[in-house]
JSON list of C-alpha atoms in Angstrom, two decimals:
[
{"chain": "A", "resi": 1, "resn": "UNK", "atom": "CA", "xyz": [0.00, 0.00, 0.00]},
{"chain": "A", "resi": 2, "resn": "UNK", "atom": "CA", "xyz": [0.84, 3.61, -1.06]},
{"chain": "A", "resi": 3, "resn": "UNK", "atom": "CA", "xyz": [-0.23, 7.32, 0.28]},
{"chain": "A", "resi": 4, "resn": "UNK", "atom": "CA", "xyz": [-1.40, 9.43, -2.14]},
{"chain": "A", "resi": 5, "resn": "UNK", "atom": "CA", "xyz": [-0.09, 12.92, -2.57]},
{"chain": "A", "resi": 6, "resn": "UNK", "atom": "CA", "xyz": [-2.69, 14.88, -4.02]},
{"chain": "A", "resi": 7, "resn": "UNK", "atom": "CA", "xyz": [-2.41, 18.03, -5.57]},
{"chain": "A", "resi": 8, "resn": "UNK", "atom": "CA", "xyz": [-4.83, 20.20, -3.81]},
{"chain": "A", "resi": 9, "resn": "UNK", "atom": "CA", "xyz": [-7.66, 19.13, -1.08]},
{"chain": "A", "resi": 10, "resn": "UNK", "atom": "CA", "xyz": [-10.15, 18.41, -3.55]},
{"chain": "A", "resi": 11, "resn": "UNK", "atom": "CA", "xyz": [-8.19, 16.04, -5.23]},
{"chain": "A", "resi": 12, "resn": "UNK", "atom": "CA", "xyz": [-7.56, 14.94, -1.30]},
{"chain": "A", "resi": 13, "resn": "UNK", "atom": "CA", "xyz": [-11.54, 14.60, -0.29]},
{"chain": "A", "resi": 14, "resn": "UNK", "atom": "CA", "xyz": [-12.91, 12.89, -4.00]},
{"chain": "A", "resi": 15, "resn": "UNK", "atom": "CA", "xyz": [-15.06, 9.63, -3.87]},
{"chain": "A", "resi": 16, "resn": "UNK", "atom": "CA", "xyz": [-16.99, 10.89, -0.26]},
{"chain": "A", "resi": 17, "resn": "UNK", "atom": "CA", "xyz": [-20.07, 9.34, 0.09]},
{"chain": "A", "resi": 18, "resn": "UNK", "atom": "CA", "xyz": [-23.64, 10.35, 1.36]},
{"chain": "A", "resi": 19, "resn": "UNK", "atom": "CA", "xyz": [-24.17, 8.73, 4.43]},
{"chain": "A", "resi": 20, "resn": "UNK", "atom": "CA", "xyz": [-20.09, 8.18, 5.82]},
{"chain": "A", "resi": 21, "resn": "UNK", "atom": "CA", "xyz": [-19.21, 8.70, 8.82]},
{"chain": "A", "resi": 22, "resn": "UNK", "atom": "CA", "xyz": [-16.17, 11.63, 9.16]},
{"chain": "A", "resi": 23, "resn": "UNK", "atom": "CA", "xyz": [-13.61, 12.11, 11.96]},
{"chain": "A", "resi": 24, "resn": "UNK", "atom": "CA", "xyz": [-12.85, 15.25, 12.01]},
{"chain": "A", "resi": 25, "resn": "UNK", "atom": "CA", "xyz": [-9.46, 16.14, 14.24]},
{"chain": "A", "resi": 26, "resn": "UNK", "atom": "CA", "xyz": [-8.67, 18.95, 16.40]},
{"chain": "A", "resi": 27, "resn": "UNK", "atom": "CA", "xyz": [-9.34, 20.91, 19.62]},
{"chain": "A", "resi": 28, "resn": "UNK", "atom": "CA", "xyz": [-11.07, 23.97, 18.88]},
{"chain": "A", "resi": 29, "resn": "UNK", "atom": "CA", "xyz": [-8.93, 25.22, 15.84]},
{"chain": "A", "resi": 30, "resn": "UNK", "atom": "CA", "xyz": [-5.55, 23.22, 17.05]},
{"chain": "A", "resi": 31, "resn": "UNK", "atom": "CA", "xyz": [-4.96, 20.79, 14.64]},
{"chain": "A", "resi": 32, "resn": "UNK", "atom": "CA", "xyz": [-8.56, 21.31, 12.73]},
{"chain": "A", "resi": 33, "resn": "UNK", "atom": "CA", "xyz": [-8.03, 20.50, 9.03]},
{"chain": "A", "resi": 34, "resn": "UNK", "atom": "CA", "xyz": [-9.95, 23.75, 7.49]},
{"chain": "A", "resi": 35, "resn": "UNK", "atom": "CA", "xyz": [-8.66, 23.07, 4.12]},
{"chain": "A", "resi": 36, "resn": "UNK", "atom": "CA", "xyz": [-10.29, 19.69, 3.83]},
{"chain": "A", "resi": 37, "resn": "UNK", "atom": "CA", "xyz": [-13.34, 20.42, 5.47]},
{"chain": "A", "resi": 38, "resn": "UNK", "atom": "CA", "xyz": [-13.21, 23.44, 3.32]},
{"chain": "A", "resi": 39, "resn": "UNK", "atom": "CA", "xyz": [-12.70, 20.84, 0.17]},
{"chain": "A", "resi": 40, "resn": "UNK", "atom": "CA", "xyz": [-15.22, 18.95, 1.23]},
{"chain": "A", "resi": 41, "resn": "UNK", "atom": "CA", "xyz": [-18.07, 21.64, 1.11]},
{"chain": "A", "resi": 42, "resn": "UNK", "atom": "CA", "xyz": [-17.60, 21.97, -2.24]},
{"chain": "A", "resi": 43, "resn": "UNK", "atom": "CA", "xyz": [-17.09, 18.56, -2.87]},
{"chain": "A", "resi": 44, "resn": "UNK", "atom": "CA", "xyz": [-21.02, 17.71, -1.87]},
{"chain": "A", "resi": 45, "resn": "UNK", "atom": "CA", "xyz": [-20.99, 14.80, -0.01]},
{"chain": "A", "resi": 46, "resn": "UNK", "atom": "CA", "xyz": [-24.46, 14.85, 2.24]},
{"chain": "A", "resi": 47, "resn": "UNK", "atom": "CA", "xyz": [-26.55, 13.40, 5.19]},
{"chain": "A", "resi": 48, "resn": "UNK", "atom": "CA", "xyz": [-22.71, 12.92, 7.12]},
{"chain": "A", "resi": 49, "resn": "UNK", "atom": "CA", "xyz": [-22.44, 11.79, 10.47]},
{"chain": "A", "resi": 50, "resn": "UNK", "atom": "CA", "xyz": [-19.71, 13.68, 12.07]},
{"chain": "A", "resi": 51, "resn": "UNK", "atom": "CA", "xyz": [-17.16, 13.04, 14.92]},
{"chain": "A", "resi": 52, "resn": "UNK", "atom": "CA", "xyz": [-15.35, 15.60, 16.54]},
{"chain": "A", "resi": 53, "resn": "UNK", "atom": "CA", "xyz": [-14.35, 17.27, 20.05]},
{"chain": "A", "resi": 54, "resn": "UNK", "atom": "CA", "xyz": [-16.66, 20.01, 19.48]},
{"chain": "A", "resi": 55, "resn": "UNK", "atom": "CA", "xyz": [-19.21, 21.09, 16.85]},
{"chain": "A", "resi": 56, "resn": "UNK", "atom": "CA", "xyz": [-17.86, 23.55, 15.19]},
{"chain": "A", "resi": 57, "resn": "UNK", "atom": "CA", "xyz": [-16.31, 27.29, 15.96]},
{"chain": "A", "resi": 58, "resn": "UNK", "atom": "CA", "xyz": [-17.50, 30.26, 14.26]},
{"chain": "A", "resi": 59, "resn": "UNK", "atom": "CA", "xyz": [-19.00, 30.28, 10.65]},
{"chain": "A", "resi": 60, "resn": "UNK", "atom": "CA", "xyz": [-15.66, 28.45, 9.33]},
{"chain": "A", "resi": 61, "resn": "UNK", "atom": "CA", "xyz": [-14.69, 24.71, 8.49]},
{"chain": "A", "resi": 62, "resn": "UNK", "atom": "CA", "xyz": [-17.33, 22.68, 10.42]},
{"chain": "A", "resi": 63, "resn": "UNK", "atom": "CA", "xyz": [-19.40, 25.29, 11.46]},
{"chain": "A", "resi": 64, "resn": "UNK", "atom": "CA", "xyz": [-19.87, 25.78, 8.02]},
{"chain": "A", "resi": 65, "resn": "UNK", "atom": "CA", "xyz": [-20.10, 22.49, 6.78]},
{"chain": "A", "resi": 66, "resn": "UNK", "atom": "CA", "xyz": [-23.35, 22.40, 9.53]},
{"chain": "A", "resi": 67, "resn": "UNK", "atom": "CA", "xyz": [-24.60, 25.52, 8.03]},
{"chain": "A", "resi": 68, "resn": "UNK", "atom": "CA", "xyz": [-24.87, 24.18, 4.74]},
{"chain": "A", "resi": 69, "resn": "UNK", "atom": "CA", "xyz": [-26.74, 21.17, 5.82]},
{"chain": "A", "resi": 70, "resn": "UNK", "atom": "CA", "xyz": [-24.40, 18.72, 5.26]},
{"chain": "A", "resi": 71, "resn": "UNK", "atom": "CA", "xyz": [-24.27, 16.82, 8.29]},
{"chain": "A", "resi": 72, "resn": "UNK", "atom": "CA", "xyz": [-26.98, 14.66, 10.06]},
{"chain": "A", "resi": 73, "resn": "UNK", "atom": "CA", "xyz": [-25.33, 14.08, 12.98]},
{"chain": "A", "resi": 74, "resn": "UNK", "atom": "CA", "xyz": [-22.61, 15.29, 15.16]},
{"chain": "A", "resi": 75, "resn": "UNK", "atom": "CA", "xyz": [-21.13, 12.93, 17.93]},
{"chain": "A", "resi": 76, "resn": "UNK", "atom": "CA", "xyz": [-18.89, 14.89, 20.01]},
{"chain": "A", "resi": 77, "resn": "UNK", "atom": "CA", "xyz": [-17.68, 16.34, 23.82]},
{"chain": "A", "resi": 78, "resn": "UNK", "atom": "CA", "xyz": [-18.19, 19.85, 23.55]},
{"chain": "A", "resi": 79, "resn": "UNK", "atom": "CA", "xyz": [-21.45, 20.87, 21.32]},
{"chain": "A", "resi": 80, "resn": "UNK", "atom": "CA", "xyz": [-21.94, 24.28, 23.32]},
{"chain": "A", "resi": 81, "resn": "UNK", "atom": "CA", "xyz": [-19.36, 26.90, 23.49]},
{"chain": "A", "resi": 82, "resn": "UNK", "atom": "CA", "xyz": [-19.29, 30.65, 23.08]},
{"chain": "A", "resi": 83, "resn": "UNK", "atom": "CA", "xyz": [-18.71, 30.85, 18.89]},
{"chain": "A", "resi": 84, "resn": "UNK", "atom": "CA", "xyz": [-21.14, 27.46, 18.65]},
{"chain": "A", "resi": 85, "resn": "UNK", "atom": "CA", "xyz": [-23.78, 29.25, 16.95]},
{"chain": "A", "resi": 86, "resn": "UNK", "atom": "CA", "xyz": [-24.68, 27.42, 14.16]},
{"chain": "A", "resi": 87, "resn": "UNK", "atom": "CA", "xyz": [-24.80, 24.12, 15.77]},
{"chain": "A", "resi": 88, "resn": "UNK", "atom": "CA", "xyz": [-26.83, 25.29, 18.86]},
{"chain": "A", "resi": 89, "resn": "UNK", "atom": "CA", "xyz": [-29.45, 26.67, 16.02]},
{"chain": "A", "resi": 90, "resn": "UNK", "atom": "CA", "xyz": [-29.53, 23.60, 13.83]},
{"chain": "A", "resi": 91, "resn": "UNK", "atom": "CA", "xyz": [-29.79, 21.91, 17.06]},
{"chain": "A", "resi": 92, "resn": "UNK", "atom": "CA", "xyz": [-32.40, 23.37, 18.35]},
{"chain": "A", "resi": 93, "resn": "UNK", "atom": "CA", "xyz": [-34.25, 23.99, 15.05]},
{"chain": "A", "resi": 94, "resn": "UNK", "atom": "CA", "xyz": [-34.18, 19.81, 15.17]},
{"chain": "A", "resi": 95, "resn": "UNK", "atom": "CA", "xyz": [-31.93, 20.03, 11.87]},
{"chain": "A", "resi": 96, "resn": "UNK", "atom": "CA", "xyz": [-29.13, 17.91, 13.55]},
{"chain": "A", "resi": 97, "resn": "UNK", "atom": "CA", "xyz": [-28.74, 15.40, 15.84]},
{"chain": "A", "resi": 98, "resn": "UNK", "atom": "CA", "xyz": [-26.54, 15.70, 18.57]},
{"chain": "A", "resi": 99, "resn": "UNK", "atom": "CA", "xyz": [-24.78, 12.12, 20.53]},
{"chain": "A", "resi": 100, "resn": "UNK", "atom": "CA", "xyz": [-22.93, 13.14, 23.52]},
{"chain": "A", "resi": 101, "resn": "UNK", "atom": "CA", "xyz": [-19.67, 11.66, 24.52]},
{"chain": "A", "resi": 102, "resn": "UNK", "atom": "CA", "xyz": [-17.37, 12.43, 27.21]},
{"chain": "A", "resi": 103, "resn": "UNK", "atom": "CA", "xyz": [-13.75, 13.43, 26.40]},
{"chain": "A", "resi": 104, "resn": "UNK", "atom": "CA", "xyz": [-12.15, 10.78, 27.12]},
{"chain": "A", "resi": 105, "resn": "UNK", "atom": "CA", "xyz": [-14.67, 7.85, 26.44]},
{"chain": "A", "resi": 106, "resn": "UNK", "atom": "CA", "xyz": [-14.74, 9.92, 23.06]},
{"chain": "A", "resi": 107, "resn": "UNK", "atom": "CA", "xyz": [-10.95, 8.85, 22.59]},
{"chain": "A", "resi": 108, "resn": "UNK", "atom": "CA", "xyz": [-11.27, 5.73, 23.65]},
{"chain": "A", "resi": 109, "resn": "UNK", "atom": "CA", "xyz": [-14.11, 4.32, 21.31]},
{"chain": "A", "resi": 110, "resn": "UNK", "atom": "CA", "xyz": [-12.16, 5.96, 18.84]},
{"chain": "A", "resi": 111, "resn": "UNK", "atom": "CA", "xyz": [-8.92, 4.34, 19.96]},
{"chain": "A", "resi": 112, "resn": "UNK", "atom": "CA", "xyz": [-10.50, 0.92, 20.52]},
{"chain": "A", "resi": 113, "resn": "UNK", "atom": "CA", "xyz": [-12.03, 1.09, 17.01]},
{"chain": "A", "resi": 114, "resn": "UNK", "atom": "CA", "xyz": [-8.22, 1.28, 15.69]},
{"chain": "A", "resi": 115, "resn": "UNK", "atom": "CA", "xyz": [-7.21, -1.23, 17.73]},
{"chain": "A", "resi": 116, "resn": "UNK", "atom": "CA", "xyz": [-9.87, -3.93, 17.27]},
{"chain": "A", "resi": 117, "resn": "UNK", "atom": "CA", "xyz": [-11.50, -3.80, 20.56]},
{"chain": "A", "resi": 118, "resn": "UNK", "atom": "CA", "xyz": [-15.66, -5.21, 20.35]},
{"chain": "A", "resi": 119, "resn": "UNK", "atom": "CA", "xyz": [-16.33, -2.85, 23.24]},
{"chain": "A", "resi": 120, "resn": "UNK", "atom": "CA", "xyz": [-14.90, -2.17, 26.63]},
{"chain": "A", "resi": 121, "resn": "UNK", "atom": "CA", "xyz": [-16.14, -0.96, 30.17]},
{"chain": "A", "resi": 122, "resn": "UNK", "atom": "CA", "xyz": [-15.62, 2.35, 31.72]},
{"chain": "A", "resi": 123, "resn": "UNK", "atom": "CA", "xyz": [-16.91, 4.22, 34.70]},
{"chain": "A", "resi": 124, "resn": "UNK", "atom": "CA", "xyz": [-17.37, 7.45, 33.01]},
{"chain": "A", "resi": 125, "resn": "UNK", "atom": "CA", "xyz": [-21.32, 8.59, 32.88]},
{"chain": "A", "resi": 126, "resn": "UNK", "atom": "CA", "xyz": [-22.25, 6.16, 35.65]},
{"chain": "A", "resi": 127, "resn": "UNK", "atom": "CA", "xyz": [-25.73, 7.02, 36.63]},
{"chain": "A", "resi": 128, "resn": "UNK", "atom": "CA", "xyz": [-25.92, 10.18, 34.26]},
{"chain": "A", "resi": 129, "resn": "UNK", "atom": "CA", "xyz": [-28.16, 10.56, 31.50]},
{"chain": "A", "resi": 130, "resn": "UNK", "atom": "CA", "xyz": [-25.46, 9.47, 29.20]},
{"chain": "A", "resi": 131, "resn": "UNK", "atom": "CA", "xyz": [-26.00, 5.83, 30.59]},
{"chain": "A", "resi": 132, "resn": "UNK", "atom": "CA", "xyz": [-29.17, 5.62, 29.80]},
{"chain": "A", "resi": 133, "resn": "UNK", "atom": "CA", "xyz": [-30.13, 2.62, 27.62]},
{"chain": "A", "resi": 134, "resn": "UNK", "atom": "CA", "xyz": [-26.59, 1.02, 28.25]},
{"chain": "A", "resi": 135, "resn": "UNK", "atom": "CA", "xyz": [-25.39, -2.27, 29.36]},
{"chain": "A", "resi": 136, "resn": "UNK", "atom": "CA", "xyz": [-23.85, -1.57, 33.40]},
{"chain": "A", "resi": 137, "resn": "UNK", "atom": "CA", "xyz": [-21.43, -4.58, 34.80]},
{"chain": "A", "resi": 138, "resn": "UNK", "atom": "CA", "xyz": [-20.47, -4.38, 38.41]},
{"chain": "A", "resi": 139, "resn": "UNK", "atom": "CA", "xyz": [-16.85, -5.22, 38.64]},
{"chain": "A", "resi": 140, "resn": "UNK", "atom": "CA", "xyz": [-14.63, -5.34, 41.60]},
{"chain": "A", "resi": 141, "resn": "UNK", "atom": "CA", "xyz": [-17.54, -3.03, 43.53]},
{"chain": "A", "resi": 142, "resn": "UNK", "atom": "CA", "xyz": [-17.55, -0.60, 41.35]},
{"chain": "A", "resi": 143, "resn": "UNK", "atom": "CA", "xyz": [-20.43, 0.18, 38.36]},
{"chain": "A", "resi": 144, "resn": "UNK", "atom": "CA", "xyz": [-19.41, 0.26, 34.38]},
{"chain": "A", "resi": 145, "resn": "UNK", "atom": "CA", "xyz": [-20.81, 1.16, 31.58]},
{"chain": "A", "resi": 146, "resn": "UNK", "atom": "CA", "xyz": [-20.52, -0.92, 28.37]},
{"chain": "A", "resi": 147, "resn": "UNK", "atom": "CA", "xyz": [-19.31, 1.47, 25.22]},
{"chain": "A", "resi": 148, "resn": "UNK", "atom": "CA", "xyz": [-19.00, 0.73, 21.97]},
{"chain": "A", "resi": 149, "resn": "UNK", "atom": "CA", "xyz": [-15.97, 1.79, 19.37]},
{"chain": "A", "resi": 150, "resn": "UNK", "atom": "CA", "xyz": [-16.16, 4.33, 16.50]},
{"chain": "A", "resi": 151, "resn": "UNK", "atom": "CA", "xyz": [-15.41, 3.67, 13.52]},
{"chain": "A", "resi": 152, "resn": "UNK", "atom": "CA", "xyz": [-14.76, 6.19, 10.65]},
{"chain": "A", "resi": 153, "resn": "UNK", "atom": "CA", "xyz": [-15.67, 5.74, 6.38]},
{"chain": "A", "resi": 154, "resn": "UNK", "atom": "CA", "xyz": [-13.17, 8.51, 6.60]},
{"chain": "A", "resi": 155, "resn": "UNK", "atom": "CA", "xyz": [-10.43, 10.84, 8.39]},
{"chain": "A", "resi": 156, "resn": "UNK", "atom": "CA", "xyz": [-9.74, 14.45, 8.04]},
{"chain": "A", "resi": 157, "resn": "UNK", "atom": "CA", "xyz": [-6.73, 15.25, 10.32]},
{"chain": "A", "resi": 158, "resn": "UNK", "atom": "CA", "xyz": [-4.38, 18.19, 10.91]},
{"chain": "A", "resi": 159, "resn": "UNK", "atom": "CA", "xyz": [-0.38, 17.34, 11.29]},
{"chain": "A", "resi": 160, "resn": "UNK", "atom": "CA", "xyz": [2.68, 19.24, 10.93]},
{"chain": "A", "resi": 161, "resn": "UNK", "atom": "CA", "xyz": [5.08, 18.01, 8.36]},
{"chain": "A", "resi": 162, "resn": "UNK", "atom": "CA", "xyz": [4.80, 14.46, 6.51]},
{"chain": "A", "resi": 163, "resn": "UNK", "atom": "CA", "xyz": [7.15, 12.50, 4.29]},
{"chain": "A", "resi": 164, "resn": "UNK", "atom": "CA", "xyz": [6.91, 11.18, 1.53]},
{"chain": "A", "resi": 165, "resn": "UNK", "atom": "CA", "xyz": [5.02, 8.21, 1.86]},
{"chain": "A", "resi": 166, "resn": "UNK", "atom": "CA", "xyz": [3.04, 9.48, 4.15]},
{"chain": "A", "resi": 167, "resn": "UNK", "atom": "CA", "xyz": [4.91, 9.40, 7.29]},
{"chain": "A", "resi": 168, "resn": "UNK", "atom": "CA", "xyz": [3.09, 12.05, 9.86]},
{"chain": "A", "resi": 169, "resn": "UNK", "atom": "CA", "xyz": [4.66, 14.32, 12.70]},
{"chain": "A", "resi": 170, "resn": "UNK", "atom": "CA", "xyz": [2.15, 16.63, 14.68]},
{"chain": "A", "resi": 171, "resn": "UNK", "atom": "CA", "xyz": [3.46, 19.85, 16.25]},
{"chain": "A", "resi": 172, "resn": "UNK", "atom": "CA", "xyz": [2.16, 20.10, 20.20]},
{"chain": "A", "resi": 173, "resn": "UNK", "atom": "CA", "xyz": [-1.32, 20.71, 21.18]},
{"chain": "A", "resi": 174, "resn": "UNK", "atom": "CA", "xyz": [-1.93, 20.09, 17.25]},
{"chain": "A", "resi": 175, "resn": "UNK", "atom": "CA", "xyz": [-1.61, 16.32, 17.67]},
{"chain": "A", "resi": 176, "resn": "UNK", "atom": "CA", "xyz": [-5.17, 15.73, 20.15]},
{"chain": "A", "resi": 177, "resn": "UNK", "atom": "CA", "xyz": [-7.22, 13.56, 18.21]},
{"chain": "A", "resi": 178, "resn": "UNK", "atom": "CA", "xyz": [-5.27, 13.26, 15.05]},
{"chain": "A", "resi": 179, "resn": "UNK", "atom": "CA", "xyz": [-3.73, 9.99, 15.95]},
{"chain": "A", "resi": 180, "resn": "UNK", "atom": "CA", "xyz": [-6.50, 7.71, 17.51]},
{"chain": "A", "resi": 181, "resn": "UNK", "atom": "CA", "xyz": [-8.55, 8.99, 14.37]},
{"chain": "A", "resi": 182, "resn": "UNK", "atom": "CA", "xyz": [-5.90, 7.45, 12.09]},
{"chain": "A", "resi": 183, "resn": "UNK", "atom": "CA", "xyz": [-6.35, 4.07, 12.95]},
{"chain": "A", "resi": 184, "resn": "UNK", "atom": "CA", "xyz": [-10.00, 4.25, 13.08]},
{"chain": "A", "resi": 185, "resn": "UNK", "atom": "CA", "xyz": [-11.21, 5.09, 9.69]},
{"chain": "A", "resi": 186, "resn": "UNK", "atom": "CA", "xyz": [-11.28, 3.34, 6.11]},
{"chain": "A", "resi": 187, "resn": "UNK", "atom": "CA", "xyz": [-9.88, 6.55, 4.63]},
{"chain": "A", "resi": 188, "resn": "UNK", "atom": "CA", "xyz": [-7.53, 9.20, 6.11]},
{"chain": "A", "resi": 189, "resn": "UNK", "atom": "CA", "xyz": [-6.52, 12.07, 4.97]},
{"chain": "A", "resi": 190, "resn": "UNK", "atom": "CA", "xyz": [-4.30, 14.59, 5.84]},
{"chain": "A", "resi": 191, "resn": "UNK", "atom": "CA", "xyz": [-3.53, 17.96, 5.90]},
{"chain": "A", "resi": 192, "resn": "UNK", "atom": "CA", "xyz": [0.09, 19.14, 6.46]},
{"chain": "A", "resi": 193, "resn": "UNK", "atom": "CA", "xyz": [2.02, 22.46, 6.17]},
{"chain": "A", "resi": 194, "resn": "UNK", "atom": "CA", "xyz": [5.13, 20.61, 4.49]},
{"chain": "A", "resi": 195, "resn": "UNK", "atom": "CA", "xyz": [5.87, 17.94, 2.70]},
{"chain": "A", "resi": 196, "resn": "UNK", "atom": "CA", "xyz": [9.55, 16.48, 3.00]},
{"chain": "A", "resi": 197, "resn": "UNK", "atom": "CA", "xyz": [11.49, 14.02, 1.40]},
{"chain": "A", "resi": 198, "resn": "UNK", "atom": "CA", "xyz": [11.51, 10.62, 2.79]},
{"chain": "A", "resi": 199, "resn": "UNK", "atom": "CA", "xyz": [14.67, 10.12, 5.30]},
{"chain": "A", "resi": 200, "resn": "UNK", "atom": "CA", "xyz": [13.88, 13.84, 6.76]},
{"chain": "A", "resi": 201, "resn": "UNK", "atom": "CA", "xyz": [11.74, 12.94, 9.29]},
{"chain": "A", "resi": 202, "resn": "UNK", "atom": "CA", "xyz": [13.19, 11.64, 12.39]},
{"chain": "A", "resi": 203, "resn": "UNK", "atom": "CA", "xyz": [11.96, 8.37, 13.32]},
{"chain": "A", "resi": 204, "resn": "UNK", "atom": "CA", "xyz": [11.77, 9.07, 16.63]},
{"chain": "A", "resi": 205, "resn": "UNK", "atom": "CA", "xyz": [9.13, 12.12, 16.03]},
{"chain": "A", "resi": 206, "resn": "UNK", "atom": "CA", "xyz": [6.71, 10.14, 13.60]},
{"chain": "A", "resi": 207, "resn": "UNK", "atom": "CA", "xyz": [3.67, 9.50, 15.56]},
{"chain": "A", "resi": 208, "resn": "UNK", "atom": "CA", "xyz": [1.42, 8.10, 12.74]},
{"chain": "A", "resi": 209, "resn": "UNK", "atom": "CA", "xyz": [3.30, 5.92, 10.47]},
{"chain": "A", "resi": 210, "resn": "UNK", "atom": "CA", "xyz": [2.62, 5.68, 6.70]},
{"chain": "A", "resi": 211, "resn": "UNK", "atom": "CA", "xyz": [0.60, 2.82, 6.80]},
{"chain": "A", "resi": 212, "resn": "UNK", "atom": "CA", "xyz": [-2.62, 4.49, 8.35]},
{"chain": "A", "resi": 213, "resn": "UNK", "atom": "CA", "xyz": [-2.49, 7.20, 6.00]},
{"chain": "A", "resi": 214, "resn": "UNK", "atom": "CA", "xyz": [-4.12, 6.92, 2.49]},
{"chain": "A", "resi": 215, "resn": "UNK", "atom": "CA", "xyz": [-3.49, 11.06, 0.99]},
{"chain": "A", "resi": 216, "resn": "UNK", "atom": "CA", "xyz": [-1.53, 13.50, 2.02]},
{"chain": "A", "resi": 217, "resn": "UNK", "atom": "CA", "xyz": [-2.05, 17.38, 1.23]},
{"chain": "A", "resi": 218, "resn": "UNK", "atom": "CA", "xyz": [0.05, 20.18, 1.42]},
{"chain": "A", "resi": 219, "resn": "UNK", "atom": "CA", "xyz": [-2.03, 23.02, 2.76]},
{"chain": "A", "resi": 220, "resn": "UNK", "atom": "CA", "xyz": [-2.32, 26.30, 0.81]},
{"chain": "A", "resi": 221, "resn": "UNK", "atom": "CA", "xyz": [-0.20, 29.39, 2.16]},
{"chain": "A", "resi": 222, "resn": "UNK", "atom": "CA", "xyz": [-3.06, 31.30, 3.55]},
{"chain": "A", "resi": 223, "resn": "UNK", "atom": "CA", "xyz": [-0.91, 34.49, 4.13]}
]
C-alpha cells in the first residue's frame, strides 16, 4: 500500500459518500483540518455523520459544513461553546442530531475502534443521563458502563510536516485527536504544512506511520 499525494484538497476529499461517517481532528482550531473540510463543502458529499471534540467554531470549516446542511449528525464532547452558533441553532431547530460523549470515552471508542477492541467498560457517565439505555457490569464493587468503538468511512486530520510516503509528525497541542482517528477510519486524509522528502523525518518524532495514512495534502499558504 501507497499514500497518495494529491495536488490540492479536492483532489484529497474525492469519492466521499452520502451517508459516511467523518472524523474530524482537532481541539477547537488546534490541529482542525480547514482546508479539507473546506474541500469537502464543495465537494457535496451529504446526510454525514460527524465526529469531533466540538461542533464547530464560528462560521468556518465545520461550522460551516453544519450551516450548509451537510451533516446529520454530530457525535462529540463539547457541542456548546461561546462561537457554537450554528450548531446550537440547527440543534435546536431539530436540523441535527446531537450524541454526547465524554472526552475521554470519546478517545477511547475511537482508539478501541483502531485497535480492534468489540467494546470495553468504563466508569465514566455512571448514573448520568449518558448511561441511559446502556449495558452496566459491576466489577470489583464498582459500576461500568458498556461502550462501543467508532469507527470512521473517513479521516480528516491536521499534522505538521509528513514524508513522503506518508509518514506524519504533529506539532504540540496540534496532535489531540489526530492519531486515535488514524487508525479508526477506512480513509484518512491529511492535511500538512510541508511535505519532505523521505529520510527527513526523524523516526523518533513520527507519531502516525505511513501505513494508516491513504493522501496527504500540502495546505495552501493562507498568508
Amino acid at each position: 500500500m501507497s499514500t497518495q499525494l494529491c495536488a490540492d484538497a479536492d483532489e484529497a476529499v474525492a469519492g466521499t459518500q452520502d451517508g459516511s461517517t467523518v472524523l474530524i481532528g482537532g481541539f477547537g482550531m488546534a490541529g482542525m483540518p480547514v482546508t479539507l473540510i473546506d474541500a469537502l463543502l464543495r465537494q457535496g458529499a451529504g446526510d454525514l455523520t460527524v465526529v469531533s471534540n466540538n461542533a464547530g467554531n464560528g462560521d468556518t470549516g465545520l461550522a460551516a459544513l453544519l450551516a450548509a446542511g451537510r451533516v446529520r449528525k454530530v457525535i462529540c464532547s463539547f457541542p456548546r461553546q461561546a462561537d457554537s452558533y450554528v450548531f446550537d441553532e440547527l440543534y435546536r431547530a431539530g436540523k441535527v442530531e446531537l450524541e454526547v460523549v465524554p472526552q475521554g470515552n470519546l478517545a477511547e471508542r475511537i482508539r478501541a475502534a483502531g485497535a480492534g477492541i468489540g467494546a470495553f467498560f468504563c466508569p465514566t457517565a455512571v448514573g448520568t443521563l449518558l448511561s441511559e439505555g446502556k449495558e452496566t457490569r459491576e466489577i470489583d464493587g464498582r459500576t461500568y458502563v458498556l461502550e462501543y468503538p467508532i469507527k470512521g468511512d473517513v479521516a480528516l486530520i491536521g499534522a505538521y510536516r509528513a514524508d513522503r510516503v506518508g509518514n506524519l509528525v504533529y506539532r504540540k497541542t496540534a496532535r489531540n485527536f489526530g492519531p486515535v482517528m488514524a487508525t479508526a477510519a477506512t480513509t484518512v486524509i491529511a492535511q500538512v504544512r510541508e511535505i519532505v522528502q523521505t529520510g527527513e523525518l526523524d523516526p523518533e518524532t513520527v507519531i502516525t506511520p505511513s501505513i494508516y495514512v491513504d493522501r496527504v495534502v500540502q495546505e495552501v499558504d493562507r498568508t
